[in-house]
Coordinates of C-alpha atoms (C1' of nucleotides) in Angstrom, one line a residue:
Chain A
M1333 CA -4.3 -43.2 104.6
P1334 CA -8.0 -42.8 105.4
A1335 CA -7.4 -45.2 108.2
E1336 CA -5.7 -42.8 110.7
R1337 CA -7.6 -39.7 109.9
P1338 CA -7.6 -36.7 112.3
E1339 CA -10.7 -35.8 114.3
N1340 CA -11.9 -32.9 112.1
W1341 CA -10.9 -34.3 108.7
K1342 CA -14.1 -33.1 107.2
R1343 CA -12.6 -29.7 106.7
N1344 CA -10.9 -31.1 103.6
L1345 CA -14.3 -31.4 102.0
A1346 CA -17.0 -29.0 101.0
K1347 CA -18.0 -26.2 103.5
E1348 CA -21.4 -27.6 104.3
T1349 CA -20.7 -31.2 104.8
K1350 CA -23.6 -33.6 104.2
N1351 CA -23.9 -36.6 106.4
T1352 CA -22.3 -39.0 103.9
L1353 CA -18.8 -38.8 102.4
R1354 CA -20.3 -39.6 99.0
D1355 CA -22.4 -36.4 99.1
S1356 CA -19.4 -34.4 100.4
V1357 CA -17.2 -35.6 97.6
Y1358 CA -19.9 -34.9 95.1
S1359 CA -20.4 -31.4 96.3
A1360 CA -16.6 -30.7 96.5
L1361 CA -16.0 -32.0 93.0
K1362 CA -19.0 -30.2 91.6
A1363 CA -17.9 -27.0 93.0
M1364 CA -14.4 -27.4 91.7
I1365 CA -15.7 -28.2 88.2
V1366 CA -18.4 -25.5 88.0
T1367 CA -16.0 -22.8 89.2
G1368 CA -13.3 -24.0 86.8
Q1369 CA -10.7 -25.0 89.4
I1370 CA -10.6 -28.3 87.5
P1371 CA -10.8 -27.0 83.9
P1372 CA -12.8 -28.8 81.2
G1373 CA -10.8 -31.5 79.5
S1374 CA -8.9 -32.4 82.7
R1375 CA -8.4 -36.1 83.4
V1376 CA -9.6 -36.9 86.9
T1377 CA -8.6 -40.2 88.4
E1378 CA -10.2 -41.9 91.4
N1379 CA -6.9 -42.3 93.2
D1380 CA -6.0 -38.6 92.9
I1381 CA -9.3 -37.4 94.2
A1382 CA -9.5 -40.0 96.9
A1383 CA -6.0 -39.0 98.1
K1384 CA -6.7 -35.3 97.9
L1385 CA -9.9 -35.6 99.9
T1386 CA -8.5 -38.3 102.3
V1387 CA -11.2 -40.8 101.6
S1388 CA -11.3 -44.2 100.0
R1389 CA -12.1 -44.7 96.3
T1390 CA -15.6 -45.9 97.0
P1391 CA -17.3 -42.6 97.7
V1392 CA -15.3 -41.0 94.9
R1393 CA -16.6 -43.5 92.4
E1394 CA -20.2 -42.9 93.5
A1395 CA -19.7 -39.2 93.2
F1396 CA -18.3 -39.7 89.7
N1397 CA -21.4 -41.7 88.8
R1398 CA -23.6 -38.8 89.8
L1399 CA -21.4 -36.2 88.1
E1400 CA -21.5 -38.2 84.9
R1401 CA -25.3 -38.3 85.1
D1402 CA -25.2 -34.5 85.5
G1403 CA -23.1 -34.3 82.4
L1404 CA -20.3 -32.6 84.3
V1405 CA -17.8 -35.4 83.6
T1406 CA -17.6 -37.9 80.8
G1407 CA -16.4 -41.4 81.4
R1408 CA -15.7 -44.4 79.3
P1409 CA -15.4 -47.9 80.9
R1410 CA -11.9 -48.5 82.1
Q1411 CA -10.6 -45.3 80.8
G1412 CA -11.5 -43.0 83.6
Y1413 CA -13.3 -39.7 83.7
V1414 CA -12.7 -36.4 82.0
V1415 CA -14.3 -33.1 82.9
T1416 CA -16.8 -32.5 80.1
E1417 CA -15.7 -30.2 77.4
F1418 CA -18.4 -28.2 75.7
D1419 CA -17.9 -27.6 72.0
I1420 CA -19.8 -24.8 70.2
N1421 CA -22.6 -27.2 69.1
M1422 CA -23.3 -28.5 72.7
F1423 CA -23.5 -24.9 73.7
R1424 CA -26.0 -24.1 71.1
E1425 CA -28.1 -27.1 72.1
A1426 CA -28.0 -26.2 75.8
F1427 CA -29.0 -22.6 75.2
E1428 CA -31.7 -23.6 72.8
I1429 CA -33.3 -25.6 75.6
R1430 CA -32.6 -23.0 78.2
E1431 CA -34.4 -20.4 76.2
L1432 CA -37.5 -22.6 76.3
L1433 CA -37.3 -23.5 80.0
D1434 CA -36.1 -20.2 81.3
G1435 CA -38.7 -18.4 79.4
H1436 CA -41.4 -20.6 80.7
A1437 CA -40.1 -20.5 84.3
T1438 CA -39.9 -16.8 84.3
A1439 CA -43.5 -16.5 83.0
L1440 CA -44.6 -18.8 85.7
A1441 CA -42.7 -16.9 88.3
A1442 CA -44.4 -13.7 87.3
A1443 CA -47.7 -15.3 88.1
A1444 CA -46.6 -17.0 91.3
A1445 CA -44.2 -14.7 93.0
T1446 CA -45.2 -13.6 96.5
E1447 CA -44.1 -10.3 98.0
Q1448 CA -41.3 -12.2 99.8
D1449 CA -40.1 -13.6 96.5
K1450 CA -40.1 -10.2 94.9
A1451 CA -38.1 -8.8 97.7
R1452 CA -35.6 -11.6 97.3
L1453 CA -35.2 -10.9 93.6
R1454 CA -34.8 -7.1 94.2
A1455 CA -32.2 -7.8 96.8
M1456 CA -30.2 -9.9 94.4
L1457 CA -30.4 -7.2 91.8
A1458 CA -29.3 -4.7 94.3
E1459 CA -26.3 -6.9 95.2
C1460 CA -25.4 -7.0 91.5
E1461 CA -25.6 -3.2 91.3
R1462 CA -23.5 -2.9 94.4
L1463 CA -20.8 -5.2 93.1
A1464 CA -20.8 -3.5 89.7
A1465 CA -20.5 0.0 91.3
I1466 CA -17.3 -0.8 93.2
P1467 CA -14.7 1.6 91.7
E1468 CA -11.6 -0.5 91.1
R1469 CA -13.0 -4.0 91.7
T1470 CA -11.0 -7.1 91.6
T1471 CA -11.6 -10.2 89.6
R1472 CA -13.1 -11.8 92.6
E1473 CA -15.8 -9.2 92.7
K1474 CA -16.5 -9.6 89.1
F1475 CA -16.9 -13.3 89.7
Q1476 CA -19.3 -12.6 92.5
E1477 CA -21.4 -10.4 90.3
L1478 CA -21.6 -13.0 87.6
E1479 CA -22.5 -15.6 90.2
V1480 CA -25.3 -13.6 91.6
G1481 CA -26.5 -12.9 88.1
I1482 CA -26.7 -16.6 87.3
D1483 CA -28.2 -17.4 90.7
L1484 CA -31.0 -15.0 89.9
H1485 CA -32.1 -17.4 87.2
R1486 CA -32.0 -20.3 89.6
V1487 CA -34.1 -18.4 92.1
I1488 CA -36.6 -17.4 89.4
A1489 CA -36.9 -21.1 88.4
E1490 CA -37.5 -21.9 92.1
I1491 CA -40.2 -19.3 92.4
S1492 CA -41.9 -20.7 89.3
G1493 CA -43.2 -23.5 91.6
N1494 CA -42.3 -26.3 89.2
A1495 CA -39.6 -28.2 91.1
M1496 CA -38.7 -30.4 88.1
L1497 CA -38.3 -27.3 85.9
H1498 CA -36.1 -25.8 88.6
G1499 CA -34.0 -28.9 88.8
M1500 CA -33.5 -29.1 85.1
L1501 CA -32.6 -25.5 84.7
C1502 CA -30.1 -25.8 87.5
G1503 CA -28.5 -28.7 85.8
I1504 CA -28.1 -26.8 82.6
L1505 CA -26.8 -23.7 84.4
D1506 CA -24.2 -25.8 86.2
K1507 CA -23.0 -27.3 83.0
C1508 CA -22.6 -23.9 81.4
Q1509 CA -21.6 -21.8 84.4
H1510 CA -17.9 -22.3 84.0
Y1511 CA -18.0 -21.2 80.4
V1512 CA -20.2 -18.2 81.1
W1513 CA -17.7 -17.2 83.7
T1514 CA -14.5 -17.6 81.8
E1515 CA -15.8 -16.2 78.5
L1516 CA -18.3 -13.6 79.6
L1517 CA -16.1 -12.2 82.4
W1518 CA -14.1 -10.1 80.1
L1519 CA -16.9 -8.9 78.0
D1520 CA -18.4 -5.4 78.4
E1521 CA -21.7 -6.8 77.2
W1522 CA -22.2 -8.2 80.6
K1523 CA -23.6 -4.9 81.7
I1524 CA -26.4 -5.5 79.2
A1525 CA -27.3 -8.6 81.1
R1526 CA -27.5 -6.5 84.2
D1527 CA -30.1 -4.2 82.6
E1528 CA -32.0 -7.2 81.2
H1529 CA -32.1 -8.8 84.6
A1530 CA -33.5 -5.6 86.0
E1531 CA -36.2 -5.6 83.3
I1532 CA -37.1 -9.2 84.0
V1533 CA -37.4 -8.7 87.7
E1534 CA -39.5 -5.7 87.1
A1535 CA -41.9 -7.6 84.9
I1536 CA -42.1 -10.4 87.5
C1537 CA -42.8 -7.9 90.2
A1538 CA -45.5 -6.4 88.0
G1539 CA -47.0 -9.8 87.5
D1540 CA -46.7 -9.5 83.8
A1541 CA -46.2 -13.1 82.8
A1542 CA -46.1 -12.6 79.1
R1543 CA -43.6 -9.8 79.2
A1544 CA -41.4 -11.6 81.7
G1545 CA -41.3 -14.7 79.5
T1546 CA -40.5 -12.7 76.4
L1547 CA -37.8 -10.8 78.1
A1548 CA -36.3 -14.0 79.5
R1549 CA -36.1 -15.7 76.2
A1550 CA -34.5 -12.6 74.6
H1551 CA -32.0 -12.5 77.4
V1552 CA -31.0 -16.1 77.0
R1553 CA -30.6 -15.5 73.2
G1554 CA -28.4 -12.5 73.9
S1555 CA -26.2 -14.4 76.4
R1556 CA -25.9 -17.3 73.9
D1557 CA -24.9 -14.9 71.1
N1558 CA -22.2 -13.3 73.3
V1559 CA -20.7 -16.6 74.4
L1560 CA -21.0 -18.1 70.9
R1561 CA -19.3 -15.2 69.3
L1562 CA -16.3 -15.6 71.6
L1563 CA -16.2 -19.3 71.2
Q1564 CA -16.3 -18.9 67.5
A1565 CA -13.5 -16.4 67.5
K1566 CA -11.4 -18.8 69.6
S1567 CA -12.2 -21.6 67.3
D1568 CA -11.3 -19.5 64.2
Y1569 CA -8.1 -18.5 65.9
Q1570 CA -7.2 -22.2 66.5
S1571 CA -7.8 -23.2 62.9
F1572 CA -5.8 -20.1 61.8
L1573 CA -2.9 -21.3 63.9
A1574 CA -3.2 -24.8 62.5
K1575 CA -3.1 -23.6 58.9
A1576 CA -0.2 -21.2 59.6
S1577 CA 2.0 -23.9 60.9
Chain B
M833 CA -22.3 -66.3 95.8
P834 CA -20.8 -64.3 92.9
A835 CA -17.7 -66.3 93.5
E836 CA -18.7 -69.5 91.8
R837 CA -20.7 -68.2 89.0
P838 CA -21.6 -70.3 85.9
E839 CA -20.1 -69.6 82.6
N840 CA -23.1 -67.8 81.0
W841 CA -24.3 -66.0 84.1
K842 CA -24.9 -62.9 82.1
R843 CA -28.2 -64.2 81.0
N844 CA -29.6 -63.2 84.4
L845 CA -29.1 -59.5 83.4
A846 CA -30.4 -57.4 80.6
K847 CA -30.6 -58.9 77.1
E848 CA -28.0 -56.7 75.6
T849 CA -25.3 -56.8 78.2
K850 CA -22.9 -53.8 78.3
N851 CA -19.3 -54.5 79.1
T852 CA -19.5 -53.6 82.7
L853 CA -21.7 -55.1 85.4
R854 CA -22.7 -51.7 86.6
D855 CA -24.3 -50.9 83.2
S856 CA -26.0 -54.2 83.0
V857 CA -27.5 -53.8 86.5
Y858 CA -28.5 -50.3 85.6
S859 CA -30.2 -51.4 82.4
A860 CA -31.9 -54.3 84.1
L861 CA -33.2 -52.3 87.0
K862 CA -34.3 -49.4 84.7
A863 CA -36.3 -51.8 82.5
M864 CA -37.9 -53.4 85.5
I865 CA -38.9 -50.0 86.9
V866 CA -40.1 -48.5 83.6
T867 CA -42.2 -51.5 82.8
G868 CA -43.7 -51.6 86.2
Q869 CA -42.3 -55.0 87.2
I870 CA -41.0 -53.2 90.2
P871 CA -44.0 -51.0 91.0
P872 CA -43.7 -47.4 92.3
G873 CA -43.3 -47.2 96.1
S874 CA -41.5 -50.6 96.3
R875 CA -38.6 -50.7 98.6
V876 CA -35.5 -52.0 96.9
T877 CA -32.5 -53.2 98.9
E878 CA -29.0 -53.7 97.7
N879 CA -28.8 -57.2 98.9
D880 CA -31.9 -58.3 97.2
I881 CA -31.0 -57.0 93.8
A882 CA -27.4 -58.2 94.2
A883 CA -28.6 -61.7 95.0
K884 CA -31.2 -61.7 92.3
L885 CA -28.7 -60.6 89.6
T886 CA -25.8 -62.7 91.1
V887 CA -23.4 -59.8 91.5
S888 CA -21.9 -58.0 94.5
R889 CA -23.3 -54.9 96.1
T890 CA -20.8 -52.6 94.5
P891 CA -22.2 -52.5 90.9
V892 CA -25.7 -52.4 92.4
R893 CA -24.9 -49.3 94.4
E894 CA -23.5 -47.6 91.4
A895 CA -26.6 -48.4 89.4
F896 CA -28.7 -47.0 92.2
N897 CA -26.8 -43.8 92.1
R898 CA -27.5 -43.3 88.5
L899 CA -31.1 -44.3 88.8
E900 CA -31.5 -41.8 91.6
R901 CA -30.1 -39.1 89.4
D902 CA -32.6 -40.2 86.7
G903 CA -35.4 -39.7 89.3
L904 CA -36.5 -43.3 89.0
V905 CA -35.7 -44.2 92.6
T906 CA -35.5 -42.0 95.6
G907 CA -33.1 -42.6 98.4
R908 CA -32.3 -41.2 101.8
P909 CA -28.9 -41.9 103.5
R910 CA -28.9 -45.1 105.4
Q911 CA -32.6 -45.8 104.6
G912 CA -32.3 -47.4 101.3
Y913 CA -34.0 -46.7 98.0
V914 CA -37.7 -46.6 97.0
V915 CA -39.0 -46.6 93.4
T916 CA -40.2 -43.1 92.9
E917 CA -43.9 -42.5 93.3
F918 CA -45.4 -39.8 91.2
D919 CA -48.2 -37.8 92.7
I920 CA -50.6 -35.8 90.7
N921 CA -48.5 -32.6 91.1
M922 CA -45.3 -34.2 89.9
F923 CA -47.2 -35.4 86.9
R924 CA -48.5 -32.0 86.1
E925 CA -44.9 -30.6 86.4
A926 CA -43.5 -33.3 84.1
F927 CA -46.0 -32.8 81.4
E928 CA -45.8 -29.1 81.5
I929 CA -42.1 -29.4 80.7
R930 CA -42.7 -32.1 78.2
E931 CA -45.2 -29.9 76.4
L932 CA -42.4 -27.4 75.9
L933 CA -39.7 -29.8 75.0
D934 CA -41.7 -32.1 72.8
G935 CA -43.3 -29.3 71.0
H936 CA -39.9 -27.8 70.2
A937 CA -38.3 -31.1 69.3
T938 CA -41.1 -31.9 66.9
A939 CA -40.9 -28.6 65.2
L940 CA -37.1 -29.1 64.8
A941 CA -37.7 -32.6 63.5
A942 CA -40.0 -31.3 60.9
A943 CA -37.2 -29.0 59.6
A944 CA -34.5 -31.6 59.9
A945 CA -36.0 -35.0 58.9
T946 CA -34.3 -36.8 56.1
E947 CA -36.2 -39.2 53.8
Q948 CA -34.8 -42.0 55.9
D949 CA -36.1 -40.5 59.1
K950 CA -39.5 -40.0 57.5
A951 CA -39.6 -43.6 56.5
R952 CA -38.7 -44.7 60.0
L953 CA -41.5 -42.7 61.5
R954 CA -44.0 -44.0 59.0
A955 CA -42.9 -47.5 59.8
M956 CA -43.5 -47.0 63.5
L957 CA -46.9 -45.6 62.7
A958 CA -47.7 -48.6 60.5
E959 CA -46.6 -50.9 63.4
C960 CA -49.0 -49.1 65.7
E961 CA -51.8 -49.6 63.2
R962 CA -51.0 -53.2 62.8
L963 CA -51.0 -53.9 66.5
A964 CA -54.2 -51.9 66.9
A965 CA -55.9 -53.8 64.1
I966 CA -55.4 -57.3 65.6
P967 CA -58.9 -58.7 66.3
E968 CA -58.7 -60.1 69.8
R969 CA -55.4 -58.9 70.9
T970 CA -53.9 -59.7 74.2
T971 CA -52.6 -57.3 76.9
R972 CA -49.1 -58.0 75.6
E973 CA -50.1 -56.6 72.2
K974 CA -51.7 -53.5 73.8
F975 CA -48.5 -52.9 75.7
Q976 CA -46.5 -53.2 72.6
E977 CA -48.6 -50.6 70.8
L978 CA -48.2 -48.2 73.7
E979 CA -44.5 -48.8 73.7
V980 CA -44.2 -48.0 70.0
G981 CA -46.4 -45.0 70.5
I982 CA -44.1 -43.6 73.2
D983 CA -40.9 -44.6 71.3
L984 CA -42.3 -42.5 68.5
H985 CA -41.7 -39.4 70.6
R986 CA -38.2 -40.6 71.5
V987 CA -37.3 -41.0 67.8
I988 CA -38.8 -37.6 66.9
A989 CA -36.6 -36.1 69.6
E990 CA -33.6 -37.9 68.1
I991 CA -34.4 -36.6 64.7
S992 CA -34.5 -33.1 66.0
G993 CA -30.8 -33.2 66.0
N994 CA -30.5 -31.7 69.5
A995 CA -28.9 -34.5 71.5
M996 CA -29.4 -32.8 74.8
L997 CA -33.0 -32.2 74.1
H998 CA -33.3 -35.9 73.1
G999 CA -31.7 -37.0 76.4
M1000 CA -33.9 -34.8 78.5
L1001 CA -37.1 -35.9 76.8
C1002 CA -36.1 -39.6 77.2
G1003 CA -35.5 -39.0 80.9
I1004 CA -39.0 -37.5 81.3
L1005 CA -40.6 -40.3 79.2
D1006 CA -38.8 -42.9 81.3
K1007 CA -40.1 -41.5 84.5
C1008 CA -43.7 -41.3 83.2
Q1009 CA -43.8 -44.4 81.0
H1010 CA -45.0 -46.7 83.7
Y1011 CA -47.9 -44.5 84.6
V1012 CA -48.8 -43.9 81.0
W1013 CA -48.9 -47.6 80.6
T1014 CA -50.9 -48.6 83.6
E1015 CA -53.3 -45.8 83.4
L1016 CA -53.8 -45.2 79.7
L1017 CA -53.8 -48.9 78.8
W1018 CA -57.5 -49.3 79.7
L1019 CA -58.6 -46.0 78.2
D1020 CA -60.4 -45.8 74.9
E1021 CA -58.9 -42.4 74.4
W1022 CA -55.7 -44.1 73.5
K1023 CA -57.0 -44.3 69.9
I1024 CA -57.1 -40.5 69.8
A1025 CA -53.4 -40.5 70.5
R1026 CA -53.0 -42.8 67.5
D1027 CA -54.7 -40.3 65.3
E1028 CA -52.7 -37.5 66.7
H1029 CA -49.5 -39.4 66.2
A1030 CA -50.4 -39.8 62.5
E1031 CA -51.1 -36.1 62.2
I1032 CA -47.8 -35.2 63.8
V1033 CA -45.8 -37.6 61.5
E1034 CA -47.7 -36.2 58.6
A1035 CA -46.7 -32.6 59.5
I1036 CA -43.1 -33.7 59.9
C1037 CA -43.0 -35.4 56.6
A1038 CA -44.5 -32.3 55.0
G1039 CA -41.8 -30.2 56.6
D1040 CA -44.3 -28.0 58.3
A1041 CA -42.5 -27.1 61.5
A1042 CA -45.0 -24.7 62.9
R1043 CA -47.9 -27.2 62.5
A1044 CA -45.9 -30.1 63.8
G1045 CA -45.0 -28.1 67.0
T1046 CA -48.5 -27.0 67.6
L1047 CA -49.9 -30.6 67.1
A1048 CA -47.2 -32.0 69.4
R1049 CA -48.0 -29.5 72.2
A1050 CA -51.8 -30.2 71.9
H1051 CA -51.1 -33.9 71.9
V1052 CA -49.0 -33.7 75.1
R1053 CA -51.8 -31.6 76.7
G1054 CA -54.3 -34.3 75.7
S1055 CA -52.3 -37.1 77.1
R1056 CA -51.8 -35.2 80.3
D1057 CA -55.5 -34.6 80.7
N1058 CA -56.3 -38.2 80.2
V1059 CA -53.8 -39.4 82.8
L1060 CA -54.6 -36.7 85.2
R1061 CA -58.3 -37.4 85.0
L1062 CA -57.7 -41.0 86.0
L1063 CA -55.2 -40.2 88.7
Q1064 CA -57.7 -37.6 90.1
A1065 CA -60.5 -40.2 90.1
K1066 CA -58.2 -42.7 91.9
S1067 CA -57.3 -40.0 94.4
D1068 CA -60.9 -39.1 95.0
Y1069 CA -61.8 -42.7 95.5
Q1070 CA -59.1 -43.1 98.1
S1071 CA -60.3 -40.1 100.1
F1072 CA -63.9 -41.4 99.8
L1073 CA -62.8 -44.7 101.2
A1074 CA -60.9 -42.9 104.0
K1075 CA -64.0 -40.9 105.0
A1076 CA -66.3 -43.9 104.8
S1077 CA -64.3 -45.9 107.3
Chain C
dA414 C1' -52.7 -52.9 128.1
dC415 C1' -49.3 -49.5 127.1
dA416 C1' -44.9 -47.2 127.0
dC417 C1' -40.2 -47.4 127.4
dT418 C1' -35.4 -49.3 127.2
dC419 C1' -32.1 -51.9 125.4
dA420 C1' -30.2 -55.3 122.5
dA421 C1' -30.1 -57.8 118.3
dA422 C1' -30.8 -57.9 113.4
dA423 C1' -30.8 -55.9 109.1
dT424 C1' -29.1 -52.4 106.0
dT425 C1' -26.4 -48.9 104.3
dG426 C1' -21.7 -46.4 104.2
dT427 C1' -16.7 -46.9 103.8
dA428 C1' -12.4 -49.2 103.2
dT429 C1' -9.5 -52.4 101.1
dA430 C1' -8.1 -56.5 98.5
dC431 C1' -8.0 -58.6 94.3
dA432 C1' -8.9 -59.0 89.1
dA433 C1' -9.1 -57.3 84.5
dA434 C1' -8.2 -54.1 81.3
dA435 C1' -5.7 -50.3 79.1
dT436 C1' -1.7 -47.5 78.7
dA437 C1' 3.2 -46.7 78.4
dG438 C1' 7.7 -47.8 77.9
dC439 C1' 11.2 -50.8 76.5
dA440 C1' 13.3 -54.1 73.9
dT441 C1' 13.8 -56.5 69.7
dG442 C1' 13.7 -57.2 64.8
dC443 C1' 13.7 -55.3 60.3
Chain D
dG256 C1' 15.7 -45.1 62.5
dC257 C1' 11.2 -47.0 62.7
dA258 C1' 7.7 -50.2 63.5
dT259 C1' 6.1 -54.1 66.2
dG260 C1' 5.3 -56.9 70.0
dC261 C1' 5.8 -57.8 74.7
dT262 C1' 6.0 -56.7 79.6
dA263 C1' 5.4 -53.6 83.5
dT264 C1' 2.7 -50.0 85.4
dT265 C1' -1.3 -47.7 86.1
dT266 C1' -6.2 -47.4 86.6
dT267 C1' -10.6 -49.0 86.7
dG268 C1' -14.1 -52.8 87.9
dT269 C1' -15.7 -56.1 91.3
dA270 C1' -15.9 -58.5 95.6
dT271 C1' -15.7 -58.6 100.3
dA272 C1' -14.7 -57.2 105.0
dC273 C1' -15.8 -54.0 108.5
dA274 C1' -18.1 -49.9 110.7
dA275 C1' -22.0 -47.1 111.8
dT276 C1' -26.7 -46.3 111.8
dT277 C1' -31.4 -47.4 111.7
dT278 C1' -35.1 -50.4 112.6
dT279 C1' -37.3 -54.1 114.9
dG280 C1' -38.8 -56.6 118.6
dA281 C1' -38.6 -58.7 122.9
dG282 C1' -38.8 -57.9 127.6
dT283 C1' -39.6 -55.2 131.6
dG284 C1' -41.8 -51.9 134.4
dT285 C1' -45.8 -49.2 135.5

DNA sequence: ACACTCAAAATTGTATACAAAATAGCATGC
DNA sequence: GCATGCTATTTTGTATACAATTTTGAGTGT
């Protein structure tokens, strides 16, 4: 099928197409996983993806290799790949690390932020406020707010100036983003995060590294607790159902 | 060439061959890079590796993808791969993160270590001592001592119980190992590390998490300073030569 | 001697063919 | 009816063929 492909076949792939199919497939799959379009636990086969994106299996396999390295899919030899499912324990592990890294990155950012950086953070905050203030907002707008809220942390990590730290934090956030979305979306506590974000940005703009770091760590702990509480409740419900039957 | 391959062709690859060629090639390449057999900055082409390991390009490409994700090689589309070269800045970044993660992992390990774990750590320490005490030891034995010393940190991270933390620390150590080897090998300060390792293991065995964490952080800072001093001297020498000519 | 052009070689990117393994389903035997 | 074993299908792993792009180098012109 890839043989007689229309002129502008690239539209099937990610919006901003890289110059190689491998990268495009990687971006497309990553986006679908992170946003939950392909839910955790789904089996993904090379043929399906290749057919869906109108490419051969080769670039798909290479994309899978990268995704596996990112921890977004889990594969065993000759048994295919599955979108990684986070259990409660993996979540706890991830957020424990995130607390360290995000706290440090935020402290660094407070020391390193230029005026331009500060303006960028304030703009993101304002965008969150705007999306939150919409009277009868749709799910789509809730998602957008969450996305900007998570991106805020990515940008802070970028401002920290430590590229490796930035990369590692993005990796963790990618892995968790879907869960944060689906779990936190329905939680009123999310507005607490909004306030905490504001405080963090404030501390960064004031150049108060110690305070920014402390706030960031507390914020991560708070997010963790919210998600864990929901996951725990879900898990309890599952075992309740199992016993009842 | 892969077509008519001898019965026991697997000997060309890593000692412990996984069940897929891709994994074998990955292990083999990773070992060659980490130990410096393929020095940083080397250009690695798919054909060369494929020919050297008597496999086709396909598994080599997939191994490259993983190595690139690990940060061990750097590749640009259609320009091949190069073994990643660390500059002073990347080093500083890596050790800054390692200080956080290693410190935390060591503190966790102090709280979680079983008697079996403690015995394992003590055994590694004893092995270091043994290798250090050899009267007229060869370079090979020095390397072995360094390797055990670095592995000690991997094992501590494993004992921490946080698998993600363990994985991330191993990734950082892999990236830095070659430099630690080639730079630190000739440094007398390495015996300081031996003493510090002993102190850290002691704190873990005593279950003193706070002390273990503090010691680990100080140890990472010390290692960093030693490597950075040498890298800086090298860099200065380079620019001196450049100006002199 | 230097720059420029163009072609040839080398190298990666993609597709496809084939092999090996795992899974599923069916038939057979108890 | 159920378990077991075999075959058929599906899916991944590997090799190779082909396309596209970059690099190299020779040759030409100034």
